[in-house]
Short mmCIF file of C-alpha atoms (C1' of nucleotides) in Angstrom, two decimals:
data_model
loop_
_atom_site.label_atom_id
_atom_site.label_comp_id
_atom_site.label_asym_id
_atom_site.label_seq_id
_atom_site.Cartn_x
_atom_site.Cartn_y
_atom_site.Cartn_z
CA MET V 12 -20.26 92.16 -54.32
CA ARG V 13 -23.00 94.15 -55.90
CA GLN V 14 -26.24 94.84 -53.94
CA GLU V 15 -28.55 93.34 -56.55
CA ASP V 16 -26.80 89.80 -56.28
CA ALA V 17 -27.14 89.82 -52.61
CA PRO V 18 -30.47 88.20 -52.47
CA LEU V 19 -29.78 85.38 -54.82
CA VAL V 20 -26.69 84.46 -52.76
CA ARG V 21 -28.55 84.79 -49.24
CA THR V 22 -30.61 81.57 -50.35
CA LEU V 23 -27.37 79.27 -50.29
CA PRO V 24 -27.62 76.42 -48.02
CA LEU V 25 -24.21 77.43 -46.58
CA PHE V 26 -25.93 80.63 -45.16
CA ALA V 27 -29.31 78.87 -44.25
CA GLY V 28 -29.10 79.52 -40.35
CA ALA V 29 -26.61 82.17 -40.30
CA SER V 30 -27.59 85.40 -38.80
CA GLU V 31 -28.14 88.40 -40.75
CA THR V 32 -25.11 90.15 -39.53
CA THR V 33 -22.91 87.23 -40.33
CA VAL V 34 -24.16 87.02 -43.83
CA GLU V 35 -23.86 90.69 -44.20
CA LYS V 36 -20.08 90.59 -43.16
CA LEU V 37 -19.41 87.50 -45.48
CA LEU V 38 -20.79 89.20 -48.56
CA GLN V 39 -19.41 92.61 -48.16
CA ALA V 40 -16.11 91.09 -48.34
CA SER V 41 -16.93 88.77 -50.91
CA PHE V 42 -16.63 88.61 -54.62
CA LEU V 43 -19.21 87.47 -57.35
CA GLN V 44 -17.37 86.59 -60.28
CA ARG V 45 -18.06 85.59 -63.71
CA PHE V 46 -15.40 83.58 -65.39
CA PRO V 47 -15.05 82.07 -69.14
CA ALA V 48 -14.11 78.58 -69.81
CA GLN V 49 -10.52 77.23 -69.15
CA VAL V 50 -9.57 79.97 -66.68
CA GLU V 51 -7.30 78.69 -63.77
CA LEU V 52 -8.89 80.24 -60.52
CA ILE V 53 -6.27 78.74 -58.30
CA SER V 54 -3.15 76.98 -58.29
CA GLU V 55 -2.13 74.31 -55.93
CA ASP V 56 0.53 75.18 -53.37
CA GLN V 57 -0.72 78.90 -53.21
CA PRO V 58 -2.00 80.25 -50.00
CA ALA V 59 -5.72 79.89 -49.53
CA ASP V 60 -6.78 83.29 -49.82
CA PHE V 61 -10.43 82.57 -50.65
CA PHE V 62 -13.09 80.16 -50.16
CA TYR V 63 -15.11 79.16 -53.24
CA VAL V 64 -18.96 78.69 -54.07
CA VAL V 65 -19.88 77.40 -57.38
CA LEU V 66 -23.21 79.15 -58.40
CA GLU V 67 -23.15 78.54 -62.29
CA GLY V 68 -20.88 76.41 -64.54
CA CYS V 69 -18.50 73.77 -63.61
CA ILE V 70 -15.16 73.87 -61.93
CA GLU V 71 -12.43 70.96 -62.26
CA LEU V 72 -10.13 70.32 -59.33
CA PHE V 73 -6.87 68.70 -60.19
CA ALA V 74 -3.35 67.85 -59.03
CA ASN V 75 -0.12 67.84 -60.86
CA ALA V 76 3.05 65.66 -60.00
CA GLY V 77 5.66 66.18 -62.57
CA PRO V 78 4.46 65.69 -66.00
CA LYS V 79 1.36 63.83 -64.87
CA GLN V 80 -2.04 65.09 -63.90
CA SER V 81 -5.23 63.91 -62.06
CA THR V 82 -8.55 65.47 -61.78
CA ALA V 83 -9.54 65.12 -58.43
CA ALA V 84 -13.32 66.22 -58.69
CA ILE V 85 -15.79 68.25 -60.80
CA VAL V 86 -17.64 70.90 -58.69
CA ARG V 87 -21.07 71.71 -59.93
CA PRO V 88 -23.74 74.26 -58.41
CA VAL V 89 -24.64 74.67 -55.62
CA SER V 90 -21.51 73.40 -54.08
CA SER V 91 -17.88 74.76 -52.81
CA PHE V 92 -14.06 73.96 -52.58
CA ALA V 93 -10.91 74.79 -50.76
CA ALA V 94 -12.88 74.43 -47.17
CA ALA V 95 -10.09 72.66 -45.69
CA ALA V 96 -7.31 74.85 -46.90
CA VAL V 97 -9.25 78.19 -45.77
CA LEU V 98 -10.16 76.62 -42.18
CA ARG V 99 -6.39 75.76 -41.89
CA ASP V 100 -5.23 78.90 -43.40
CA GLY V 101 -3.04 76.99 -45.10
CA ASN V 102 -2.24 76.29 -48.74
CA TYR V 103 -4.34 74.78 -51.60
CA LEU V 104 -3.94 71.03 -52.10
CA LEU V 105 -5.40 71.44 -55.95
CA SER V 106 -5.75 73.71 -58.71
CA ALA V 107 -9.09 74.67 -60.05
CA ARG V 108 -10.05 75.74 -63.63
CA THR V 109 -13.39 76.56 -65.15
CA LEU V 110 -14.58 73.69 -67.51
CA GLU V 111 -17.43 76.10 -68.76
CA PRO V 112 -18.26 79.91 -68.16
CA SER V 113 -18.81 80.03 -64.65
CA ARG V 114 -20.36 82.21 -61.87
CA VAL V 115 -18.46 81.92 -58.63
CA LEU V 116 -18.56 83.50 -54.90
CA MET V 117 -15.37 84.06 -53.65
CA ILE V 118 -15.24 84.59 -49.93
CA PRO V 119 -12.07 85.96 -48.10
CA GLY V 120 -10.38 83.27 -46.18
CA GLU V 121 -10.38 85.66 -43.12
CA SER V 122 -14.02 86.46 -43.38
CA VAL V 123 -14.89 82.74 -43.33
CA ARG V 124 -12.93 82.15 -40.48
CA ALA V 125 -14.35 85.04 -38.30
CA ALA V 126 -17.89 83.71 -39.37
CA PHE V 127 -17.08 80.42 -38.31
CA ALA V 128 -15.90 81.65 -34.74
CA GLY V 129 -18.68 83.93 -34.44
CA ASP V 130 -21.72 82.01 -35.80
CA ALA V 131 -22.56 78.70 -34.68
CA ALA V 132 -24.92 78.11 -37.44
CA PHE V 133 -22.69 78.89 -40.22
CA ALA V 134 -19.77 76.78 -38.54
CA LYS V 135 -22.18 73.92 -38.56
CA ALA V 136 -23.18 74.45 -42.27
CA PHE V 137 -19.43 74.93 -43.27
CA ALA V 138 -18.18 71.98 -41.29
CA LEU V 139 -21.00 69.81 -43.10
CA GLU V 140 -19.86 71.12 -46.30
CA LEU V 141 -15.96 70.13 -45.29
CA ALA V 142 -17.64 66.62 -44.15
CA ALA V 143 -19.33 66.04 -47.59
CA ALA V 144 -15.98 66.99 -49.40
CA TYR V 145 -14.12 64.39 -47.10
CA ARG V 146 -16.59 61.63 -47.82
CA ARG V 147 -16.73 62.14 -51.42
CA THR V 148 -13.01 62.04 -51.40
CA MET V 149 -12.63 58.70 -49.40
CA LYS V 150 -15.33 57.25 -51.66
CA ALA V 151 -13.09 58.16 -54.78
CA LEU V 152 -10.01 56.40 -53.00
CA ASN V 153 -11.97 53.18 -52.33
CA ASN V 154 -13.43 53.46 -55.97
CA GLN V 155 -9.86 53.81 -57.18
CA LYS V 156 -8.33 51.13 -55.14
CA LEU V 157 -11.02 48.49 -54.92
CA ARG V 158 -12.33 48.41 -58.63
CA THR V 159 -10.89 48.11 -62.14
CA ALA V 160 -11.22 50.91 -64.68
CA ILE V 161 -14.41 49.24 -66.29
CA GLU V 162 -15.98 48.90 -63.13
CA ARG V 163 -15.42 52.50 -62.25
CA LEU V 164 -16.62 53.59 -65.72
CA ALA V 165 -19.98 51.32 -65.49
CA ASN V 166 -20.58 52.83 -61.90
CA TYR V 167 -20.13 56.13 -63.10
CA LEU V 168 -22.54 55.54 -65.94
CA LEU V 169 -25.15 54.16 -63.60
CA GLN V 170 -24.87 57.14 -61.20
CA GLU V 171 -25.04 59.54 -63.87
CA HIS V 172 -27.97 57.87 -65.36
CA GLN V 173 -29.82 58.13 -62.09
CA THR V 174 -28.83 61.60 -61.56
CA GLN V 175 -30.19 62.80 -65.12
CA GLY V 176 -33.67 61.12 -64.56
CA ALA V 177 -32.97 57.37 -65.30
CA ALA V 178 -34.57 57.63 -68.70
CA GLY V 179 -32.38 55.19 -70.44
CA ASN V 180 -30.05 57.78 -71.56
CA LEU V 181 -27.43 60.34 -70.29
CA THR V 182 -25.04 63.13 -71.56
CA LEU V 183 -21.49 63.11 -70.28
CA PRO V 184 -21.11 66.62 -68.67
CA THR V 185 -17.28 66.76 -69.59
CA GLU V 186 -14.92 65.90 -72.32
CA LYS V 187 -14.07 62.39 -72.17
CA GLN V 188 -10.38 63.40 -71.49
CA THR V 189 -11.58 64.96 -68.29
CA LEU V 190 -13.78 61.94 -67.39
CA ALA V 191 -10.86 59.62 -68.25
CA SER V 192 -8.77 61.80 -65.52
CA LEU V 193 -11.43 61.76 -63.19
CA LEU V 194 -11.77 58.08 -63.27
CA GLY V 195 -8.16 57.42 -63.17
CA MET V 196 -7.35 56.20 -66.38
CA THR V 197 -5.74 57.25 -69.75
CA SER V 198 -7.99 58.62 -72.53
CA GLU V 199 -7.47 55.42 -74.53
CA ASN V 200 -8.32 53.31 -71.66
CA LEU V 201 -11.54 55.01 -71.43
CA SER V 202 -12.25 54.60 -75.11
CA ARG V 203 -11.57 50.94 -75.18
CA SER V 204 -13.57 50.53 -71.67
CA PHE V 205 -16.72 52.06 -73.32
CA GLY V 206 -15.90 49.49 -76.30
CA ALA V 207 -16.07 46.62 -73.84
CA LEU V 208 -19.15 47.94 -72.20
CA ALA V 209 -20.95 47.69 -75.57
CA ALA V 210 -21.70 44.25 -74.91
CA HIS V 211 -23.83 45.21 -71.86
CA GLY V 212 -26.08 47.66 -73.81
CA VAL V 213 -23.92 50.81 -73.64
CA LYS V 214 -23.90 52.81 -76.80
CA VAL V 215 -21.86 55.63 -77.28
CA THR V 216 -22.52 58.60 -79.72
CA GLY V 217 -20.28 61.51 -79.05
CA ARG V 218 -21.37 62.63 -75.50
CA GLU V 219 -24.71 61.10 -75.77
CA ILE V 220 -24.78 57.41 -74.08
CA GLN V 221 -27.79 55.03 -74.21
CA LEU V 222 -28.15 52.29 -71.64
CA SER V 223 -30.45 49.70 -72.96
CA ASP V 224 -29.45 46.89 -70.41
CA ILE V 225 -29.20 48.26 -66.97
CA THR V 226 -29.32 44.95 -65.43
CA SER V 227 -26.32 43.81 -67.22
CA LEU V 228 -24.80 47.05 -66.59
CA GLU V 229 -24.96 46.62 -62.86
CA THR V 230 -23.69 43.01 -62.97
CA ILE V 231 -20.53 44.48 -64.31
CA ALA V 232 -20.52 47.84 -62.03
CA LYS V 233 -21.42 45.81 -58.61
CA PRO V 234 -22.40 49.02 -57.14
CA THR V 235 -22.54 49.79 -53.60
CA PRO V 236 -24.07 52.80 -51.87
CA LEU V 237 -20.97 53.06 -49.70
CA ILE V 238 -19.00 54.06 -52.79
CA ASP V 239 -21.70 55.09 -55.31
CA ASP V 240 -24.54 56.99 -53.44
CA PRO V 241 -23.81 60.63 -53.64
CA MET V 242 -26.02 61.26 -50.70
CA TYR V 243 -24.21 58.67 -48.43
CA MET U 232 -15.53 57.54 -17.83
CA ARG U 233 -13.62 57.23 -14.76
CA GLN U 234 -12.86 60.38 -12.92
CA GLU U 235 -9.09 59.49 -12.84
CA ASP U 236 -8.64 59.46 -16.35
CA ALA U 237 -10.02 62.94 -16.69
CA PRO U 238 -6.70 64.97 -16.15
CA LEU U 239 -5.18 63.26 -19.24
CA VAL U 240 -7.98 63.48 -21.79
CA ARG U 241 -8.38 67.09 -20.73
CA THR U 242 -5.13 67.57 -22.30
CA LEU U 243 -6.15 66.65 -25.78
CA PRO U 244 -5.58 69.36 -28.56
CA LEU U 245 -9.21 68.59 -29.43
CA PHE U 246 -10.21 70.22 -26.14
CA ALA U 247 -7.57 72.95 -25.99
CA GLY U 248 -9.78 75.94 -25.97
CA ALA U 249 -13.03 74.75 -25.17
CA SER U 250 -14.79 75.86 -22.23
CA GLU U 251 -14.68 73.69 -19.00
CA THR U 252 -18.67 72.84 -19.14
CA THR U 253 -18.37 71.86 -22.58
CA VAL U 254 -15.41 69.28 -21.87
CA GLU U 255 -17.34 68.27 -18.74
CA LYS U 256 -20.30 67.40 -20.83
CA LEU U 257 -18.35 65.40 -23.60
CA LEU U 258 -16.40 63.39 -20.89
CA GLN U 259 -19.33 62.59 -18.75
CA ALA U 260 -21.30 60.93 -21.50
CA SER U 261 -18.06 59.19 -23.21
CA PHE U 262 -16.23 55.96 -22.68
CA LEU U 263 -12.37 55.73 -22.27
CA GLN U 264 -11.93 51.80 -23.45
CA ARG U 265 -9.35 49.54 -23.85
CA PHE U 266 -9.27 47.01 -26.70
CA PRO U 267 -7.21 44.11 -27.27
CA ALA U 268 -5.64 43.72 -30.84
CA GLN U 269 -7.78 42.60 -33.67
CA VAL U 270 -11.04 43.64 -32.71
CA GLU U 271 -13.52 45.32 -34.78
CA LEU U 272 -14.62 48.48 -33.44
CA ILE U 273 -16.82 50.00 -36.14
CA SER U 274 -18.26 48.34 -39.28
CA GLU U 275 -19.09 50.36 -42.21
CA ASP U 276 -22.63 51.30 -43.11
CA GLN U 277 -23.64 51.39 -39.39
CA PRO U 278 -25.23 54.18 -37.85
CA ALA U 279 -22.41 56.45 -36.62
CA ASP U 280 -22.92 56.58 -32.82
CA PHE U 281 -19.48 57.46 -31.50
CA PHE U 282 -16.70 59.81 -32.35
CA TYR U 283 -13.33 57.86 -31.71
CA VAL U 284 -10.14 59.67 -30.42
CA VAL U 285 -7.08 57.14 -30.48
CA LEU U 286 -5.09 57.75 -27.17
CA GLU U 287 -2.82 54.59 -27.18
CA GLY U 288 -2.15 51.76 -29.88
CA CYS U 289 -3.26 51.68 -33.56
CA ILE U 290 -6.32 51.66 -35.34
CA GLU U 291 -6.76 50.54 -39.13
CA LEU U 292 -9.70 51.75 -40.89
CA PHE U 293 -10.72 49.77 -44.07
CA ALA U 294 -13.24 49.31 -46.71
CA ASN U 295 -14.72 46.39 -48.44
CA ALA U 296 -16.39 45.74 -51.83
CA GLY U 297 -17.24 42.29 -52.28
CA PRO U 298 -14.26 40.05 -51.62
CA LYS U 299 -11.77 42.74 -51.71
CA GLN U 300 -10.61 44.93 -48.87
CA SER U 301 -8.51 48.16 -48.78
CA THR U 302 -6.95 49.72 -46.03
CA ALA U 303 -7.82 53.68 -46.08
CA ALA U 304 -5.46 54.67 -43.23
CA ILE U 305 -3.79 53.90 -40.01
CA VAL U 306 -4.81 56.06 -37.07
CA ARG U 307 -2.04 56.55 -34.22
CA PRO U 308 -2.05 58.59 -31.18
CA VAL U 309 -3.35 61.30 -30.60
CA SER U 310 -5.75 61.55 -33.59
CA SER U 311 -9.25 60.85 -34.39
CA PHE U 312 -11.69 59.12 -36.70
CA ALA U 313 -15.32 59.02 -37.64
CA ALA U 314 -15.69 62.81 -37.59
CA ALA U 315 -17.58 63.31 -40.85
CA ALA U 316 -20.01 60.53 -40.16
CA VAL U 317 -20.77 61.84 -36.47
CA LEU U 318 -21.08 65.49 -37.71
CA ARG U 319 -23.64 64.24 -40.48
CA ASP U 320 -25.33 61.98 -38.08
CA GLY U 321 -24.92 59.72 -40.85
CA ASN U 322 -23.52 55.91 -41.29
CA TYR U 323 -19.85 54.95 -40.88
CA LEU U 324 -17.80 54.91 -44.54
CA LEU U 325 -15.18 52.68 -43.47
CA SER U 326 -14.61 49.68 -40.83
CA ALA U 327 -12.43 50.08 -38.12
CA ARG U 328 -10.08 47.52 -36.06
CA THR U 329 -7.26 47.52 -33.62
CA LEU U 330 -4.04 46.43 -34.90
CA GLU U 331 -2.49 46.51 -31.30
CA PRO U 332 -3.84 46.68 -27.90
CA SER U 333 -5.29 50.21 -27.85
CA ARG U 334 -7.03 52.61 -25.83
CA VAL U 335 -9.89 54.77 -27.30
CA LEU U 336 -12.00 57.64 -26.06
CA MET U 337 -15.40 57.21 -27.39
CA ILE U 338 -17.70 60.17 -27.55
CA PRO U 339 -21.52 59.94 -28.16
CA GLY U 340 -22.35 61.65 -31.65
CA GLU U 341 -24.98 63.23 -29.78
CA SER U 342 -22.69 64.94 -27.46
CA VAL U 343 -20.20 65.76 -30.36
CA ARG U 344 -22.97 67.82 -32.06
CA ALA U 345 -24.05 69.42 -28.70
CA ALA U 346 -20.77 70.48 -28.07
CA PHE U 347 -20.04 71.76 -31.79
CA ALA U 348 -23.43 73.83 -31.60
CA GLY U 349 -22.49 75.36 -28.11
CA ASP U 350 -18.78 75.94 -27.96
CA ALA U 351 -17.11 77.91 -30.79
CA ALA U 352 -13.78 76.95 -29.74
CA PHE U 353 -14.57 73.17 -29.79
CA ALA U 354 -16.26 73.61 -33.15
CA LYS U 355 -13.43 75.16 -34.43
CA ALA U 356 -10.87 72.29 -32.99
CA PHE U 357 -13.39 69.64 -34.41
CA ALA U 358 -13.64 71.11 -37.82
CA LEU U 359 -9.74 71.47 -38.06
CA GLU U 360 -9.62 67.58 -37.53
CA LEU U 361 -12.02 67.02 -40.09
CA ALA U 362 -10.09 69.27 -42.34
CA ALA U 363 -6.85 67.10 -41.74
CA ALA U 364 -8.68 64.06 -42.37
CA TYR U 365 -9.99 65.75 -45.54
CA ARG U 366 -6.36 66.34 -46.82
CA ARG U 367 -4.99 63.00 -45.77
CA THR U 368 -7.48 61.64 -48.01
CA MET U 369 -6.94 63.87 -50.84
CA LYS U 370 -3.21 63.27 -50.70
CA ALA U 371 -3.82 59.39 -50.72
CA LEU U 372 -5.98 59.83 -53.75
CA ASN U 373 -3.37 61.78 -55.50
CA ASN U 374 -0.81 59.42 -54.48
CA GLN U 375 -2.50 56.20 -55.74
CA LYS U 376 -3.73 58.10 -58.97
CA LEU U 377 -0.22 59.70 -59.89
CA ARG U 378 2.18 57.24 -58.83
CA THR U 379 3.36 53.53 -59.41
CA ALA U 380 3.54 51.20 -56.71
CA ILE U 381 7.25 51.58 -56.21
CA GLU U 382 7.09 55.31 -55.94
CA ARG U 383 4.44 54.99 -53.44
CA LEU U 384 6.68 52.49 -51.47
CA ALA U 385 9.67 54.87 -52.04
CA ASN U 386 7.70 57.75 -50.60
CA TYR U 387 6.33 55.78 -47.69
CA LEU U 388 9.90 54.69 -46.72
CA LEU U 389 11.07 58.44 -47.03
CA GLN U 390 8.34 59.86 -44.92
CA GLU U 391 8.51 56.97 -42.12
CA HIS U 392 12.38 57.42 -42.16
CA GLN U 393 11.92 61.24 -41.50
CA THR U 394 9.09 60.62 -38.77
CA GLN U 395 11.44 58.13 -37.02
CA GLY U 396 14.39 60.38 -36.69
CA ALA U 397 16.09 60.23 -40.11
CA ALA U 398 18.93 57.88 -38.59
CA GLY U 399 19.19 55.66 -41.83
CA ASN U 400 16.74 53.11 -40.55
CA LEU U 401 13.17 52.47 -39.69
CA THR U 402 10.89 49.96 -38.32
CA LEU U 403 7.75 49.31 -40.19
CA PRO U 404 4.70 49.95 -37.72
CA THR U 405 2.58 47.73 -39.03
CA GLU U 406 2.32 44.08 -40.98
CA LYS U 407 3.62 43.86 -44.58
CA GLN U 408 0.20 42.98 -45.71
CA THR U 409 -1.45 45.98 -44.09
CA LEU U 410 1.10 48.33 -45.61
CA ALA U 411 0.45 46.67 -49.10
CA SER U 412 -2.97 47.32 -48.56
CA LEU U 413 -2.63 50.80 -47.57
CA LEU U 414 -0.31 51.52 -50.49
CA GLY U 415 -2.98 49.91 -52.76
CA MET U 416 -1.20 46.87 -53.74
CA THR U 417 -0.95 43.19 -53.29
CA SER U 418 1.18 41.57 -50.69
CA GLU U 419 3.33 39.91 -53.46
CA ASN U 420 3.65 43.11 -55.25
CA LEU U 421 5.06 45.03 -51.97
CA SER U 422 7.60 41.99 -51.71
CA ARG U 423 8.97 42.57 -55.37
CA SER U 424 8.65 46.42 -54.88
CA PHE U 425 11.01 45.86 -51.80
CA GLY U 426 13.21 43.80 -54.08
CA ALA U 427 13.44 46.69 -56.63
CA LEU U 428 14.34 49.22 -54.15
CA ALA U 429 17.39 47.12 -53.05
CA ALA U 430 18.99 48.73 -55.70
CA HIS U 431 18.53 52.03 -54.16
CA GLY U 432 20.07 51.27 -50.93
CA VAL U 433 16.81 49.79 -49.13
CA LYS U 434 17.89 46.50 -47.19
CA VAL U 435 14.97 44.99 -45.54
CA THR U 436 15.32 42.48 -42.46
CA GLY U 437 11.77 41.47 -41.38
CA ARG U 438 10.38 44.92 -40.27
CA GLU U 439 13.41 46.63 -39.86
CA ILE U 440 14.49 48.71 -43.00
CA GLN U 441 17.88 50.27 -43.72
CA LEU U 442 18.39 53.00 -45.98
CA SER U 443 21.92 53.53 -47.24
CA ASP U 444 21.20 55.86 -50.36
CA ILE U 445 18.65 58.31 -49.61
CA THR U 446 19.51 60.46 -52.62
CA SER U 447 19.16 57.50 -54.85
CA LEU U 448 15.87 56.89 -53.03
CA GLU U 449 14.52 60.42 -53.58
CA THR U 450 15.44 59.90 -57.17
CA ILE U 451 13.00 57.20 -57.41
CA ALA U 452 10.46 58.23 -55.26
CA LYS U 453 10.21 62.06 -56.39
CA PRO U 454 8.59 63.44 -53.43
CA THR U 455 6.49 66.53 -53.13
CA PRO U 456 5.37 68.28 -50.17
CA LEU U 457 1.67 68.38 -51.56
CA ILE U 458 1.54 64.82 -51.43
CA ASP U 459 4.13 63.56 -48.84
CA ASP U 460 4.42 66.31 -46.06
CA PRO U 461 2.09 65.29 -43.20
CA MET U 462 1.78 68.90 -42.00
CA TYR U 463 0.80 70.16 -45.45
"C1'" DA F 225 -16.76 75.93 -98.04
"C1'" DA F 226 -11.85 75.12 -96.52
"C1'" DG F 227 -8.46 74.76 -93.67
"C1'" DG F 228 -6.66 73.93 -89.24
"C1'" DG F 229 -6.63 72.39 -84.59
"C1'" DT F 230 -8.38 69.33 -81.25
"C1'" DA F 231 -10.59 65.47 -79.33
"C1'" DC F 232 -11.27 60.91 -79.87
"C1'" DT F 233 -10.32 56.11 -81.62
"C1'" DT F 234 -7.78 52.16 -82.93
"C1'" DG F 235 -3.90 49.11 -83.25
"C1'" DA F 236 0.53 47.47 -81.80
"C1'" DT F 237 3.48 47.03 -77.91
"C1'" DA F 238 5.40 47.68 -73.22
"C1'" DT F 239 4.73 48.06 -68.47
"C1'" DT F 240 2.54 47.47 -64.31
"C1'" DT F 241 -0.11 44.96 -61.45
"C1'" DA F 242 -2.60 40.74 -59.89
"C1'" DT F 243 -3.37 36.05 -59.35
"C1'" DC F 244 -2.25 31.42 -58.65
"C1'" DA F 245 0.97 28.06 -56.89
"C1'" DA F 246 4.65 26.76 -54.12
"C1'" DG F 247 7.67 26.87 -50.67
"C1'" DC F 248 10.00 29.12 -46.51
"C1'" DA F 249 10.20 31.24 -42.22
"C1'" DA F 250 8.54 32.70 -37.97
"C1'" DT F 251 5.39 32.24 -34.64
"C1'" DT F 252 1.78 29.99 -31.82
"C1'" DT F 253 -0.44 26.18 -30.15
"C1'" DA F 254 -1.11 22.02 -28.53
"C1'" DT O 244 9.11 20.19 -28.78
"C1'" DA O 245 6.27 19.09 -32.69
"C1'" DA O 246 2.59 20.56 -35.30
"C1'" DA O 247 0.05 23.85 -37.27
"C1'" DT O 248 -0.92 28.22 -38.38
"C1'" DT O 249 0.27 32.50 -40.49
"C1'" DG O 250 3.07 35.85 -42.80
"C1'" DC O 251 6.27 36.48 -46.23
"C1'" DT O 252 8.71 35.52 -50.62
"C1'" DT O 253 9.58 33.80 -55.09
"C1'" DG O 254 8.14 31.84 -59.70
"C1'" DA O 255 5.10 31.44 -63.62
"C1'" DT O 256 1.43 33.33 -65.68
"C1'" DA O 257 -2.46 36.34 -66.75
"C1'" DA O 258 -4.66 40.53 -66.67
"C1'" DA O 259 -5.11 45.64 -66.47
"C1'" DT O 260 -3.16 49.53 -67.92
"C1'" DA O 261 -0.16 52.83 -70.16
"C1'" DT O 262 2.51 54.14 -73.97
"C1'" DC O 263 3.56 55.36 -78.68
"C1'" DA O 264 1.84 55.68 -83.10
"C1'" DA O 265 -1.52 56.64 -86.89
"C1'" DG O 266 -5.52 57.70 -88.25
"C1'" DT O 267 -10.51 59.63 -88.15
"C1'" DA O 268 -14.16 62.61 -86.84
"C1'" DC O 269 -15.40 66.87 -85.21
"C1'" DC O 270 -15.48 71.62 -84.27
"C1'" DC O 271 -13.80 76.35 -84.77
"C1'" DT O 272 -12.33 79.77 -87.42
"C1'" DT O 273 -11.80 82.60 -91.34
#
DNA sequence: AAGGGTACTTGATATTTATCAAGCAATTTA
DNA sequence: TAAATTGCTTGATAAATATCAAGTACCCTT
């Protein structure tokens, strides 16, 4: 990667405690790439050559099975993906595409494993990233198995509302079809679920959402930190 | 833990490359415990005091949300759970109970984090354990979102059939209600799904299952290594 | 500004899944 | 051994979700 980008990248939490030489070696082998929207960065079942850190924009991780497709996660700055695949030196489990123009740090798997072996602080940071991914996924699984579509949507809105400042409104960060897939339902079902939540103070205008009755929405959502708190 | 148990425990893959002193320190602080069936070892939302390695028996990991309950995983020897919670020094995301009389190695979180920081080989082995858990969970999420109940059951049977020697028959390792919860359906639905698979050579006698038409079952299941191969 | 494409919504219907209720079977307990 | 408990199955029904088919609104391009 280019020298002038190095200072920015060094501030990443992933590199926080790592030694100068570790970071040096990692960055020397890495690529800091810009991609336009709708580019497929990786394809499931391919050898995991790179570990990805999202610096700007937004990446969708998704899985295919026959004609069906499911969004597993949306990755936003500053976060990463493909940690498990790279550590195991295996294949990607998910495909990834940019949803917006994005800037991504690509670190070769080889380099990641070398840094993991040689620098305990980096190893800890990397493993914590992996642990965070594990917990997000487990929460998504519980969300899917224990809740109905309307409950998942209600909880998503409450969480996004919180993230965006709890000002009584929020903006959907993705297209509704992507949100539907993330929440494990069809587009049509998402549309109707929004309709059903109108009775609980949810007003939809394109991607703009107004929440006028949080209490009522929480009654429907029954949120629990074990599933809905991103920090948990 | 007792001295005479040490030799057995030292052969664990988790300790394979670790230094003598690392293993020594870990085991000194650990407990090798036997539990009868149906004992709740950990409860979700509690501080993650111990990392667990299952040496004998069988542990169910499950989540609660209100009156509902969902089995997230069944852990068998030699495998572990609570890696992410312990590394983060956070709270358990899942509860755990023994399904059979079990023998479990309990390593204090403190000790795990110390060993992780001080021994690169242990750190690698521990992170690989975490990576395996992540991928299992992601596969379970895709399984749940991309497939119907019958497809999930069909794939489960094929996988278990493979694991148990591909001899045309298999034994369900748990009660059917536990299997139902693991596969994300009700008991009643599991019963009917077995009924539906009778047309594809699946004969059920208690926990004994006979598969007389693997080809037909695979047509229904449409297995893919990305979801169904435990090694992937 | 017009046209074309895409995302979204809505309605009608089918499928999947859950719930409720009863009964059966196996196992445990007294 | 009898009773009781528990796990499982089956039937009837309800709820949740997906599918198919239009239709509408919006964005993008020219």
